[in-house]
Amino acid sequence: MVQIDGSISIPPSNCIRLVSFNINGYKTLNHYHPWNQFDNLSKSLDFFNADIISFQELKLQQSDINKNLANLSNYKSFISIPISKKGYSGVSLFIKNSNNYKILKVENGITGFLTIKGSKNTYRKEWLYKENDESCCSIGGYTDNIIDWKIGQSIDSDGRCIIVELSINLIIIVTYCPANSSNNEIEEISRCLFIETLFQRVKNLEKMGKNVIIMGDINISPSLIDREDRKSVV
């Protein structure tokens, strides 16, 4: 909890503190106070005094992923970046090393159509064949609104989602939903399909008895007051 003087109080030991932050470019994070006071990401994350931290809009490419970002002292690091659009979108999830819970499974993407690293199977296919197998690394809850794997892979090609299952029967979904900033029909269809898939999968996971938390930027403006350009519209 942030105090009036700007300090952060220590959360109770029996709760999980979550922080979600659209940083609009990882490389610009250390340009701003208070992160310009820290010489590495580990110290910046420690400042939040949180158990689980999500960043959206990393705007990184594979060559930017170094030890400072991926190998942290106090946190497990999970990063998703675009497959083809370099320096675009991207999300990350940092989970504090703790004996209170452990990480069971991690998925890249929301549709289940991406191929598992080190395997020839997609997450969906792995779940189909190994649902009750302890070696299964898929989380489940896949939706039936997308049946074409090419569409599924296209939706997940921008590095917009990471899903983690914890041992406390909790699933964390970190996402940066499409915004359709160009206002064209194709992007709007893709945006709506992504959001539909996101919320349908949450419902499916809840039906499985899982607790689910969404962290991130949904990119939805319910009213004019939530829009950046509201003054020019009103």
PDB file of C-alpha atoms in Angstrom:
ATOM      1  CA  MET A   1       0.000   0.000   0.000  1.00  0.00           C
ATOM      2  CA  VAL A   2       1.362   3.458  -0.978  1.00  0.00           C
ATOM      3  CA  GLN A   3       1.381   5.955   1.875  1.00  0.00           C
ATOM      4  CA  ILE A   4       0.771   9.720   1.624  1.00  0.00           C
ATOM      5  CA  ASP A   5       4.524  10.394   1.880  1.00  0.00           C
ATOM      6  CA  GLY A   6       5.158   8.117  -1.110  1.00  0.00           C
ATOM      7  CA  SER A   7       6.585   5.212   0.888  1.00  0.00           C
ATOM      8  CA  ILE A   8       5.302   1.665   0.458  1.00  0.00           C
ATOM      9  CA  SER A   9       4.079  -0.248   3.482  1.00  0.00           C
ATOM     10  CA  ILE A  10       4.835  -3.926   3.967  1.00  0.00           C
ATOM     11  CA  PRO A  11       1.823  -6.104   3.073  1.00  0.00           C
ATOM     12  CA  PRO A  12       0.602  -8.703   5.590  1.00  0.00           C
ATOM     13  CA  SER A  13       2.391 -12.041   5.412  1.00  0.00           C
ATOM     14  CA  ASN A  14      -0.824 -13.905   4.599  1.00  0.00           C
ATOM     15  CA  CYS A  15      -1.606 -12.045   1.365  1.00  0.00           C
ATOM     16  CA  ILE A  16      -0.176 -11.868  -2.141  1.00  0.00           C
ATOM     17  CA  ARG A  17       0.795  -8.436  -3.405  1.00  0.00           C
ATOM     18  CA  LEU A  18       0.386  -7.999  -7.179  1.00  0.00           C
ATOM     19  CA  VAL A  19       1.593  -5.063  -9.273  1.00  0.00           C
ATOM     20  CA  SER A  20       0.706  -4.468 -12.939  1.00  0.00           C
ATOM     21  CA  PHE A  21       2.516  -1.771 -14.938  1.00  0.00           C
ATOM     22  CA  ASN A  22       2.331  -0.739 -18.615  1.00  0.00           C
ATOM     23  CA  ILE A  23       5.870   0.596 -18.973  1.00  0.00           C
ATOM     24  CA  ASN A  24       5.562   1.632 -22.666  1.00  0.00           C
ATOM     25  CA  GLY A  25       9.091   0.463 -23.463  1.00  0.00           C
ATOM     26  CA  TYR A  26      11.467  -1.413 -21.152  1.00  0.00           C
ATOM     27  CA  LYS A  27      14.461   0.574 -22.379  1.00  0.00           C
ATOM     28  CA  THR A  28      12.900   3.841 -21.153  1.00  0.00           C
ATOM     29  CA  LEU A  29      12.069   2.571 -17.651  1.00  0.00           C
ATOM     30  CA  ASN A  30      15.285   3.855 -16.101  1.00  0.00           C
ATOM     31  CA  HIS A  31      14.651   7.350 -17.475  1.00  0.00           C
ATOM     32  CA  TYR A  32      12.042   8.007 -14.797  1.00  0.00           C
ATOM     33  CA  HIS A  33      11.989   8.392 -11.043  1.00  0.00           C
ATOM     34  CA  PRO A  34      12.423   6.291  -8.946  1.00  0.00           C
ATOM     35  CA  TRP A  35      13.763   3.642 -11.360  1.00  0.00           C
ATOM     36  CA  ASN A  36      16.575   5.926 -12.488  1.00  0.00           C
ATOM     37  CA  GLN A  37      18.056   5.423  -9.007  1.00  0.00           C
ATOM     38  CA  PHE A  38      18.639   1.692  -9.576  1.00  0.00           C
ATOM     39  CA  ASP A  39      21.386   0.152 -11.685  1.00  0.00           C
ATOM     40  CA  ASN A  40      19.575  -3.130 -12.439  1.00  0.00           C
ATOM     41  CA  LEU A  41      16.096  -4.600 -12.766  1.00  0.00           C
ATOM     42  CA  SER A  42      16.342  -6.651  -9.563  1.00  0.00           C
ATOM     43  CA  LYS A  43      16.562  -3.480  -7.495  1.00  0.00           C
ATOM     44  CA  SER A  44      13.678  -1.914  -9.415  1.00  0.00           C
ATOM     45  CA  LEU A  45      11.472  -4.929  -8.727  1.00  0.00           C
ATOM     46  CA  ASP A  46      12.451  -4.941  -5.051  1.00  0.00           C
ATOM     47  CA  PHE A  47      11.153  -1.356  -4.863  1.00  0.00           C
ATOM     48  CA  PHE A  48       7.615  -2.591  -5.558  1.00  0.00           C
ATOM     49  CA  ASN A  49       7.767  -4.903  -2.524  1.00  0.00           C
ATOM     50  CA  ALA A  50       5.484  -7.282  -4.437  1.00  0.00           C
ATOM     51  CA  ASP A  51       5.149 -11.032  -4.873  1.00  0.00           C
ATOM     52  CA  ILE A  52       4.012 -10.940  -8.505  1.00  0.00           C
ATOM     53  CA  ILE A  53       4.807  -8.140 -10.970  1.00  0.00           C
ATOM     54  CA  SER A  54       3.604  -7.757 -14.544  1.00  0.00           C
ATOM     55  CA  PHE A  55       5.026  -5.442 -17.210  1.00  0.00           C
ATOM     56  CA  GLN A  56       3.292  -4.761 -20.521  1.00  0.00           C
ATOM     57  CA  GLU A  57       4.561  -3.148 -23.728  1.00  0.00           C
ATOM     58  CA  LEU A  58       8.174  -4.209 -23.314  1.00  0.00           C
ATOM     59  CA  LYS A  59       8.966  -3.283 -26.937  1.00  0.00           C
ATOM     60  CA  LEU A  60      11.927  -5.673 -27.002  1.00  0.00           C
ATOM     61  CA  GLN A  61      13.345  -8.222 -29.402  1.00  0.00           C
ATOM     62  CA  GLN A  62      15.229 -11.457 -28.760  1.00  0.00           C
ATOM     63  CA  SER A  63      18.659  -9.807 -28.806  1.00  0.00           C
ATOM     64  CA  ASP A  64      17.576  -7.505 -25.950  1.00  0.00           C
ATOM     65  CA  ILE A  65      16.896 -10.371 -23.529  1.00  0.00           C
ATOM     66  CA  ASN A  66      19.983 -10.405 -21.290  1.00  0.00           C
ATOM     67  CA  LYS A  67      20.863 -11.637 -17.780  1.00  0.00           C
ATOM     68  CA  ASN A  68      19.662  -8.380 -16.229  1.00  0.00           C
ATOM     69  CA  LEU A  69      16.158  -9.138 -17.501  1.00  0.00           C
ATOM     70  CA  ALA A  70      15.976 -12.928 -17.485  1.00  0.00           C
ATOM     71  CA  ASN A  71      18.213 -14.024 -14.598  1.00  0.00           C
ATOM     72  CA  LEU A  72      17.131 -12.191 -11.449  1.00  0.00           C
ATOM     73  CA  SER A  73      18.193 -12.766  -7.861  1.00  0.00           C
ATOM     74  CA  ASN A  74      14.806 -12.626  -6.114  1.00  0.00           C
ATOM     75  CA  TYR A  75      12.326 -13.355  -8.917  1.00  0.00           C
ATOM     76  CA  LYS A  76      11.549 -15.961 -11.533  1.00  0.00           C
ATOM     77  CA  SER A  77      11.299 -14.204 -14.900  1.00  0.00           C
ATOM     78  CA  PHE A  78       8.925 -15.059 -17.780  1.00  0.00           C
ATOM     79  CA  ILE A  79       9.003 -13.037 -20.999  1.00  0.00           C
ATOM     80  CA  SER A  80       6.959 -13.152 -24.211  1.00  0.00           C
ATOM     81  CA  ILE A  81       7.979 -11.106 -27.234  1.00  0.00           C
ATOM     82  CA  PRO A  82       6.600 -10.878 -30.795  1.00  0.00           C
ATOM     83  CA  ILE A  83       7.580 -13.583 -33.249  1.00  0.00           C
ATOM     84  CA  SER A  84       7.866 -11.297 -36.279  1.00  0.00           C
ATOM     85  CA  LYS A  85       7.293  -7.659 -35.240  1.00  0.00           C
ATOM     86  CA  LYS A  86      10.586  -6.683 -33.602  1.00  0.00           C
ATOM     87  CA  GLY A  87      10.405  -4.133 -30.805  1.00  0.00           C
ATOM     88  CA  TYR A  88       6.616  -4.321 -30.582  1.00  0.00           C
ATOM     89  CA  SER A  89       4.237  -5.230 -27.763  1.00  0.00           C
ATOM     90  CA  GLY A  90       5.607  -7.889 -25.378  1.00  0.00           C
ATOM     91  CA  VAL A  91       4.790  -8.813 -21.774  1.00  0.00           C
ATOM     92  CA  SER A  92       6.699 -10.130 -18.777  1.00  0.00           C
ATOM     93  CA  LEU A  93       5.851 -11.713 -15.448  1.00  0.00           C
ATOM     94  CA  PHE A  94       8.108 -11.731 -12.395  1.00  0.00           C
ATOM     95  CA  ILE A  95       7.261 -14.080  -9.531  1.00  0.00           C
ATOM     96  CA  LYS A  96       9.126 -13.730  -6.261  1.00  0.00           C
ATOM     97  CA  ASN A  97      11.033 -16.750  -5.001  1.00  0.00           C
ATOM     98  CA  SER A  98       8.930 -18.034  -2.125  1.00  0.00           C
ATOM     99  CA  ASN A  99       8.330 -21.195  -0.141  1.00  0.00           C
ATOM    100  CA  ASN A 100       4.632 -20.286   0.128  1.00  0.00           C
ATOM    101  CA  TYR A 101       3.918 -21.343  -3.444  1.00  0.00           C
ATOM    102  CA  LYS A 102       5.718 -22.811  -6.390  1.00  0.00           C
ATOM    103  CA  ILE A 103       5.323 -22.511 -10.148  1.00  0.00           C
ATOM    104  CA  LEU A 104       3.683 -25.592 -11.658  1.00  0.00           C
ATOM    105  CA  LYS A 105       3.188 -24.702 -15.327  1.00  0.00           C
ATOM    106  CA  VAL A 106       3.820 -21.825 -17.717  1.00  0.00           C
ATOM    107  CA  GLU A 107       2.209 -21.145 -21.094  1.00  0.00           C
ATOM    108  CA  ASN A 108       3.042 -18.649 -23.813  1.00  0.00           C
ATOM    109  CA  GLY A 109      -0.060 -17.205 -25.499  1.00  0.00           C
ATOM    110  CA  ILE A 110      -3.800 -17.317 -24.819  1.00  0.00           C
ATOM    111  CA  THR A 111      -5.080 -19.719 -27.525  1.00  0.00           C
ATOM    112  CA  GLY A 112      -2.970 -22.823 -26.864  1.00  0.00           C
ATOM    113  CA  PHE A 113      -1.946 -23.026 -30.515  1.00  0.00           C
ATOM    114  CA  LEU A 114       1.697 -22.027 -30.001  1.00  0.00           C
ATOM    115  CA  THR A 115       4.269 -24.822 -30.048  1.00  0.00           C
ATOM    116  CA  ILE A 116       5.775 -25.766 -26.692  1.00  0.00           C
ATOM    117  CA  LYS A 117       9.480 -24.932 -26.488  1.00  0.00           C
ATOM    118  CA  GLY A 118      11.521 -28.086 -26.987  1.00  0.00           C
ATOM    119  CA  SER A 119       8.507 -30.027 -28.291  1.00  0.00           C
ATOM    120  CA  LYS A 120       6.685 -30.581 -31.570  1.00  0.00           C
ATOM    121  CA  ASN A 121       3.298 -30.342 -29.857  1.00  0.00           C
ATOM    122  CA  THR A 122       1.159 -27.299 -29.269  1.00  0.00           C
ATOM    123  CA  TYR A 123      -0.219 -26.695 -25.773  1.00  0.00           C
ATOM    124  CA  ARG A 124      -3.626 -27.880 -26.972  1.00  0.00           C
ATOM    125  CA  LYS A 125      -2.287 -31.134 -28.400  1.00  0.00           C
ATOM    126  CA  GLU A 126      -0.237 -31.774 -25.257  1.00  0.00           C
ATOM    127  CA  TRP A 127      -3.401 -31.337 -23.171  1.00  0.00           C
ATOM    128  CA  LEU A 128      -5.354 -33.664 -25.456  1.00  0.00           C
ATOM    129  CA  TYR A 129      -2.871 -36.511 -25.047  1.00  0.00           C
ATOM    130  CA  LYS A 130      -1.498 -35.907 -21.534  1.00  0.00           C
ATOM    131  CA  GLU A 131      -4.234 -34.143 -19.541  1.00  0.00           C
ATOM    132  CA  ASN A 132      -3.955 -36.530 -16.601  1.00  0.00           C
ATOM    133  CA  ASP A 133      -0.208 -37.097 -16.941  1.00  0.00           C
ATOM    134  CA  GLU A 134       2.098 -35.403 -14.395  1.00  0.00           C
ATOM    135  CA  SER A 135       4.498 -34.575 -17.218  1.00  0.00           C
ATOM    136  CA  CYS A 136       1.831 -32.493 -19.007  1.00  0.00           C
ATOM    137  CA  CYS A 137       2.972 -28.867 -19.180  1.00  0.00           C
ATOM    138  CA  SER A 138      -0.323 -27.494 -20.547  1.00  0.00           C
ATOM    139  CA  ILE A 139      -2.698 -25.600 -18.246  1.00  0.00           C
ATOM    140  CA  GLY A 140      -5.973 -26.385 -20.058  1.00  0.00           C
ATOM    141  CA  GLY A 141      -9.234 -24.474 -20.338  1.00  0.00           C
ATOM    142  CA  TYR A 142      -8.837 -23.948 -24.070  1.00  0.00           C
ATOM    143  CA  THR A 143     -11.672 -22.277 -25.923  1.00  0.00           C
ATOM    144  CA  ASP A 144     -13.665 -23.560 -28.898  1.00  0.00           C
ATOM    145  CA  ASN A 145     -14.167 -20.180 -30.593  1.00  0.00           C
ATOM    146  CA  ILE A 146     -10.987 -20.721 -32.642  1.00  0.00           C
ATOM    147  CA  ILE A 147     -10.544 -23.985 -34.534  1.00  0.00           C
ATOM    148  CA  ASP A 148      -7.988 -22.887 -37.159  1.00  0.00           C
ATOM    149  CA  TRP A 149      -4.460 -23.225 -35.753  1.00  0.00           C
ATOM    150  CA  LYS A 150      -3.174 -20.580 -38.163  1.00  0.00           C
ATOM    151  CA  ILE A 151      -5.577 -18.011 -36.706  1.00  0.00           C
ATOM    152  CA  GLY A 152      -4.600 -19.065 -33.188  1.00  0.00           C
ATOM    153  CA  GLN A 153      -0.903 -18.724 -33.882  1.00  0.00           C
ATOM    154  CA  SER A 154      -1.500 -15.360 -35.567  1.00  0.00           C
ATOM    155  CA  ILE A 155      -3.324 -14.060 -32.480  1.00  0.00           C
ATOM    156  CA  ASP A 156      -0.451 -15.184 -30.242  1.00  0.00           C
ATOM    157  CA  SER A 157       2.361 -14.025 -32.535  1.00  0.00           C
ATOM    158  CA  ASP A 158       2.649 -10.568 -30.929  1.00  0.00           C
ATOM    159  CA  GLY A 159       3.789 -11.714 -27.480  1.00  0.00           C
ATOM    160  CA  ARG A 160       0.647 -10.523 -25.702  1.00  0.00           C
ATOM    161  CA  CYS A 161       0.068 -13.175 -23.049  1.00  0.00           C
ATOM    162  CA  ILE A 162       1.764 -15.359 -20.438  1.00  0.00           C
ATOM    163  CA  ILE A 163      -0.164 -17.798 -18.224  1.00  0.00           C
ATOM    164  CA  VAL A 164       1.293 -19.269 -15.035  1.00  0.00           C
ATOM    165  CA  GLU A 165      -0.237 -21.859 -12.719  1.00  0.00           C
ATOM    166  CA  LEU A 166       0.839 -21.757  -9.062  1.00  0.00           C
ATOM    167  CA  SER A 167       0.633 -24.505  -6.460  1.00  0.00           C
ATOM    168  CA  ILE A 168      -1.947 -22.530  -4.435  1.00  0.00           C
ATOM    169  CA  ASN A 169      -4.628 -23.314  -7.052  1.00  0.00           C
ATOM    170  CA  LEU A 170      -4.109 -19.905  -8.638  1.00  0.00           C
ATOM    171  CA  ILE A 171      -3.615 -19.058 -12.306  1.00  0.00           C
ATOM    172  CA  ILE A 172      -2.114 -15.711 -13.284  1.00  0.00           C
ATOM    173  CA  ILE A 173      -2.804 -14.392 -16.778  1.00  0.00           C
ATOM    174  CA  VAL A 174      -0.716 -11.398 -17.780  1.00  0.00           C
ATOM    175  CA  THR A 175      -1.857  -9.784 -21.008  1.00  0.00           C
ATOM    176  CA  TYR A 176      -1.547  -6.750 -23.241  1.00  0.00           C
ATOM    177  CA  CYS A 177      -4.696  -6.802 -25.375  1.00  0.00           C
ATOM    178  CA  PRO A 178      -4.731  -5.342 -28.916  1.00  0.00           C
ATOM    179  CA  ALA A 179      -5.999  -1.761 -29.173  1.00  0.00           C
ATOM    180  CA  ASN A 180      -6.888  -1.274 -32.878  1.00  0.00           C
ATOM    181  CA  SER A 181      -5.124   2.091 -32.902  1.00  0.00           C
ATOM    182  CA  SER A 182      -5.474   2.237 -36.713  1.00  0.00           C
ATOM    183  CA  ASN A 183      -9.273   1.948 -36.499  1.00  0.00           C
ATOM    184  CA  ASN A 184      -9.547  -0.592 -39.304  1.00  0.00           C
ATOM    185  CA  GLU A 185     -11.951  -3.509 -39.563  1.00  0.00           C
ATOM    186  CA  ILE A 186      -9.354  -6.289 -39.725  1.00  0.00           C
ATOM    187  CA  GLU A 187      -7.610  -5.119 -36.543  1.00  0.00           C
ATOM    188  CA  GLU A 188     -10.973  -4.731 -34.811  1.00  0.00           C
ATOM    189  CA  ILE A 189     -11.931  -8.328 -35.628  1.00  0.00           C
ATOM    190  CA  SER A 190      -8.568  -9.539 -34.299  1.00  0.00           C
ATOM    191  CA  ARG A 191      -8.914  -7.407 -31.154  1.00  0.00           C
ATOM    192  CA  CYS A 192     -12.399  -8.720 -30.378  1.00  0.00           C
ATOM    193  CA  LEU A 193     -11.309 -12.310 -31.018  1.00  0.00           C
ATOM    194  CA  PHE A 194      -8.405 -11.927 -28.591  1.00  0.00           C
ATOM    195  CA  ILE A 195     -10.639 -10.504 -25.835  1.00  0.00           C
ATOM    196  CA  GLU A 196     -13.322 -13.130 -26.455  1.00  0.00           C
ATOM    197  CA  THR A 197     -10.702 -15.871 -26.169  1.00  0.00           C
ATOM    198  CA  LEU A 198      -9.260 -14.331 -23.007  1.00  0.00           C
ATOM    199  CA  PHE A 199     -12.542 -14.189 -21.099  1.00  0.00           C
ATOM    200  CA  GLN A 200     -13.831 -17.529 -22.385  1.00  0.00           C
ATOM    201  CA  ARG A 201     -10.643 -19.192 -21.219  1.00  0.00           C
ATOM    202  CA  VAL A 202     -10.968 -17.592 -17.781  1.00  0.00           C
ATOM    203  CA  LYS A 203     -14.499 -19.035 -17.512  1.00  0.00           C
ATOM    204  CA  ASN A 204     -13.262 -22.456 -18.595  1.00  0.00           C
ATOM    205  CA  LEU A 205     -10.461 -22.403 -16.022  1.00  0.00           C
ATOM    206  CA  GLU A 206     -12.911 -21.395 -13.299  1.00  0.00           C
ATOM    207  CA  LYS A 207     -15.136 -24.330 -14.279  1.00  0.00           C
ATOM    208  CA  MET A 208     -12.081 -26.518 -13.681  1.00  0.00           C
ATOM    209  CA  GLY A 209     -12.017 -25.208 -10.115  1.00  0.00           C
ATOM    210  CA  LYS A 210      -9.133 -22.784 -10.623  1.00  0.00           C
ATOM    211  CA  ASN A 211      -8.845 -19.293  -9.185  1.00  0.00           C
ATOM    212  CA  VAL A 212      -7.847 -16.853 -11.926  1.00  0.00           C
ATOM    213  CA  ILE A 213      -6.354 -13.354 -11.829  1.00  0.00           C
ATOM    214  CA  ILE A 214      -5.895 -11.227 -14.961  1.00  0.00           C
ATOM    215  CA  MET A 215      -3.042  -8.720 -14.812  1.00  0.00           C
ATOM    216  CA  GLY A 216      -2.300  -6.280 -17.590  1.00  0.00           C
ATOM    217  CA  ASP A 217      -3.729  -3.777 -20.022  1.00  0.00           C
ATOM    218  CA  ILE A 218      -7.102  -4.764 -21.495  1.00  0.00           C
ATOM    219  CA  ASN A 219      -7.177  -1.689 -23.788  1.00  0.00           C
ATOM    220  CA  ILE A 220     -10.886  -1.036 -23.315  1.00  0.00           C
ATOM    221  CA  SER A 221     -12.397   2.396 -22.624  1.00  0.00           C
ATOM    222  CA  PRO A 222     -15.871   2.020 -21.070  1.00  0.00           C
ATOM    223  CA  SER A 223     -16.550   5.761 -21.228  1.00  0.00           C
ATOM    224  CA  LEU A 224     -15.097   9.021 -22.528  1.00  0.00           C
ATOM    225  CA  ILE A 225     -13.451   9.796 -19.201  1.00  0.00           C
ATOM    226  CA  ASP A 226     -11.211   6.751 -19.713  1.00  0.00           C
ATOM    227  CA  ARG A 227      -9.915   8.012 -23.054  1.00  0.00           C
ATOM    228  CA  GLU A 228      -6.785  10.085 -23.600  1.00  0.00           C
ATOM    229  CA  ASP A 229      -8.526  12.156 -26.283  1.00  0.00           C
ATOM    230  CA  ARG A 230     -11.678  12.808 -24.206  1.00  0.00           C
ATOM    231  CA  LYS A 231     -11.173  16.598 -24.149  1.00  0.00           C
ATOM    232  CA  SER A 232     -11.274  16.870 -27.917  1.00  0.00           C
ATOM    233  CA  VAL A 233     -14.317  14.607 -28.119  1.00  0.00           C
ATOM    234  CA  VAL A 234     -16.500  16.244 -25.473  1.00  0.00           C
TER     235      VAL A 234
END
